Amino acid sequence: MTRRAIYPGSFDPITMGHLDIIERSAKLFDEVIVAVLLNVDKHPMFSTEERVEMIEQAMPCGNARVATFEGLLVHYAVEQGAQVIVRGIRAVSDYEYELQMALMNRRLEPAVETVFLMAAEAYSYLSSRLIKEVFKLGGSITGLVPELVEQRMREKVKGQKGERKRR
Ligand code: ADP
């Protein structure tokens, strides 16, 4: 049987913490689907297409691929023939929310198991939200996101500034 795992998230944008979790899962499972959740945040920095493209470019392992999904995660997992949902845990603060989700998902679909992984310590404080905040305020995010992501963020902010000037 193919051991297939789904790693869901918003990935707005993908960080080294996410990539670390993808690499670890790819070692544990035959196939990993990095699933980008559609339409959660009303004001994402990157469109779904942009996020998918950046993940594709940064993908560290041959047995991991990217996809998008909407609706209930467990429905998507069953549809994809995945037995496992992978989530990353950073600080204790992630735990409560993740526990609620995992138990609700188990209730909805007992056949799908949630597995928690820890990224390398160096990335344990990283979140996409923090990356965006630091970047917008002019701080360096080098080494915390793939180079392409940093480049795209620069272009995005330049574009927004240009737009504001034209208004
Ligand atoms: P974020 O929380 O960074 O905005 P997502 O919602 O896209 O990102 O997160 C998808 C999954 O990846 C979640 O399970 C989240 O806890 C996990 N994750 C994100 N960043 C890290 C990290 N630096 N280390 C471990 N897990 C992480």
Coordinates of C-alpha atoms and ligand atoms in Angstrom, one line a residue:
M1 CA 0.0 0.0 0.0
T2 CA 1.2 3.5 -0.9
R3 CA 1.7 5.5 2.3
R4 CA 0.4 8.9 1.3
A5 CA 0.4 12.0 3.5
I6 CA -1.1 15.4 3.1
Y7 CA 0.6 18.5 4.5
P8 CA -2.0 21.3 4.4
G9 CA -1.5 25.0 5.0
S10 CA -1.9 28.5 3.6
F11 CA 1.8 28.8 2.7
D12 CA 1.6 32.6 2.2
P13 CA 4.5 32.3 1.5
I14 CA 6.4 29.1 1.9
T15 CA 9.2 29.3 4.5
M16 CA 12.3 27.2 5.4
G17 CA 10.2 25.9 8.3
H18 CA 7.6 24.5 5.9
L19 CA 10.3 23.0 3.7
D20 CA 11.9 21.4 6.7
I21 CA 8.6 19.7 7.5
I22 CA 8.2 18.6 3.9
E23 CA 11.6 17.0 3.8
R24 CA 11.0 15.2 7.1
S25 CA 7.6 13.9 5.9
A26 CA 9.0 12.8 2.5
K27 CA 11.4 10.5 4.4
L28 CA 8.5 9.0 6.4
F29 CA 5.9 8.5 3.6
D30 CA 5.9 7.2 0.0
E31 CA 4.2 10.4 -1.2
V32 CA 3.6 13.8 0.3
I33 CA 1.0 16.2 -1.1
V34 CA 1.6 19.8 -0.1
A35 CA -2.0 21.1 -0.1
V36 CA -2.6 24.8 -0.4
L37 CA -5.9 25.8 1.2
L38 CA -7.9 28.1 -1.1
N39 CA -9.6 31.3 0.0
V40 CA -8.9 31.3 3.7
D41 CA -7.3 34.7 4.2
K42 CA -9.2 37.5 2.4
H43 CA -6.0 39.5 2.0
P44 CA -3.2 37.1 1.2
M45 CA 0.2 38.5 0.1
F46 CA 0.3 36.0 -2.8
S47 CA -2.4 34.5 -4.9
T48 CA -2.9 30.8 -4.8
E49 CA -1.2 30.4 -8.2
E50 CA 1.8 32.4 -7.0
R51 CA 2.0 30.3 -3.8
V52 CA 1.8 27.0 -5.7
E53 CA 4.4 28.1 -8.2
M54 CA 6.9 29.1 -5.4
I55 CA 6.3 25.8 -3.6
E56 CA 6.9 23.9 -6.9
Q57 CA 10.2 25.8 -7.5
A58 CA 11.4 25.2 -3.9
M59 CA 10.2 21.6 -3.5
P60 CA 13.1 19.7 -2.0
C61 CA 12.0 16.1 -2.6
G62 CA 11.0 14.0 -5.6
N63 CA 8.1 12.3 -3.8
A64 CA 6.4 15.5 -2.7
R65 CA 4.1 17.5 -5.0
V66 CA 1.8 20.5 -4.6
A67 CA -1.9 20.7 -5.0
T68 CA -4.8 23.0 -3.9
F69 CA -7.9 22.1 -2.0
E70 CA -11.0 23.6 -0.5
G71 CA -13.7 22.4 1.9
L72 CA -13.1 19.8 4.6
L73 CA -9.5 18.6 4.8
V74 CA -10.5 15.0 5.8
H75 CA -12.8 14.8 2.7
Y76 CA -9.8 15.9 0.5
A77 CA -7.6 13.3 2.3
V78 CA -10.0 10.5 1.6
E79 CA -10.5 11.6 -2.0
Q80 CA -6.7 11.6 -2.5
G81 CA -6.3 8.2 -0.8
A82 CA -4.1 9.7 2.0
Q83 CA -4.0 8.0 5.4
V84 CA -2.1 10.7 7.1
I85 CA -2.3 14.5 7.7
V86 CA 1.0 16.1 8.6
R87 CA 1.2 19.2 10.7
G88 CA 4.1 21.1 12.1
I89 CA 4.3 22.1 15.7
R90 CA 6.4 25.1 16.8
A91 CA 5.9 26.4 20.3
V92 CA 3.4 25.2 22.9
S93 CA 1.0 27.9 21.6
D94 CA 0.5 25.8 18.4
Y95 CA -0.5 22.8 20.4
E96 CA -4.0 23.7 21.6
Y97 CA -5.3 24.7 18.2
E98 CA -3.7 21.7 16.5
L99 CA -5.1 19.3 19.1
Q100 CA -8.6 20.6 18.5
M101 CA -8.3 20.3 14.8
A102 CA -6.7 16.8 15.0
L103 CA -9.5 15.5 17.3
M104 CA -12.2 17.1 15.2
N105 CA -10.7 15.6 12.1
R106 CA -10.5 12.2 13.8
R107 CA -14.2 12.4 14.7
L108 CA -15.1 13.3 11.2
E109 CA -12.9 10.6 9.6
P110 CA -11.4 8.0 12.0
A111 CA -9.4 6.4 9.3
V112 CA -7.2 9.5 8.8
E113 CA -4.4 9.9 11.4
T114 CA -2.8 13.3 12.2
V115 CA 1.0 13.3 12.7
F116 CA 2.9 16.1 14.2
L117 CA 6.5 16.9 13.3
M118 CA 9.0 19.5 14.6
A119 CA 11.1 21.5 12.3
A120 CA 14.8 22.2 13.1
E121 CA 15.3 24.4 16.1
A122 CA 16.6 27.2 13.9
Y123 CA 13.2 27.5 12.2
S124 CA 11.0 26.8 15.3
Y125 CA 10.0 30.5 15.6
L126 CA 9.2 31.0 11.9
S127 CA 5.8 31.8 10.6
S128 CA 4.6 33.2 7.3
R129 CA 2.9 36.0 9.2
L130 CA 6.1 37.0 11.0
I131 CA 8.1 36.8 7.8
K132 CA 5.7 39.2 6.1
E133 CA 5.7 41.6 9.1
V134 CA 9.5 41.7 9.3
F135 CA 9.9 42.1 5.6
K136 CA 7.4 45.0 5.3
L137 CA 9.3 46.8 8.1
G138 CA 12.6 46.4 6.2
G139 CA 14.1 43.6 8.2
S140 CA 16.2 40.9 6.6
I141 CA 14.5 37.5 6.0
T142 CA 17.5 36.0 4.1
G143 CA 17.9 32.3 5.0
L144 CA 14.4 32.1 6.4
V145 CA 12.6 31.7 3.0
P146 CA 13.9 30.3 -0.3
E147 CA 15.7 32.9 -2.4
L148 CA 12.9 33.0 -5.0
V149 CA 10.4 33.8 -2.3
E150 CA 12.5 36.7 -1.1
Q151 CA 12.8 38.0 -4.6
R152 CA 9.0 37.7 -5.2
M153 CA 8.3 39.6 -1.9
R154 CA 10.6 42.4 -3.0
E155 CA 8.8 42.6 -6.4
K156 CA 5.4 42.6 -4.6
V157 CA 6.3 45.4 -2.2
K158 CA 7.8 47.5 -5.1
G159 CA 4.6 46.9 -7.1
Q160 CA 2.4 48.0 -4.2
K161 CA 4.5 51.2 -3.6
G162 CA 4.3 52.0 -7.4
E163 CA 0.5 51.5 -7.2
R164 CA 0.2 53.8 -4.2
K165 CA 2.2 56.5 -6.0
R166 CA 0.0 56.3 -9.1
R167 CA -3.2 56.8 -7.0
Ligands
ADP1 P1 2.1 29.7 9.0 O1 1.6 29.1 10.3 O2 3.5 29.8 8.9 O3 1.3 30.9 8.5 P2 0.6 27.6 7.5 O4 -0.7 27.9 8.1 O5 0.8 27.6 6.1 O6 1.8 28.6 8.0 O7 1.2 26.3 8.2 C1 1.0 25.0 7.7 C2 1.6 24.1 8.7 O8 3.0 24.2 8.9 C3 1.0 24.2 10.2 O9 0.9 22.9 10.7 C4 2.1 25.0 10.9 O10 2.1 24.7 12.2 C5 3.3 24.4 10.2 N1 4.5 25.3 10.3 C6 4.6 26.5 9.8 N2 5.8 27.0 10.0 C7 6.5 26.1 10.7 C8 7.8 26.0 11.3 N3 8.6 27.0 11.3 N4 8.1 24.9 12.0 C9 7.2 23.9 12.1 N5 6.0 23.9 11.6 C10 5.6 25.0 10.9

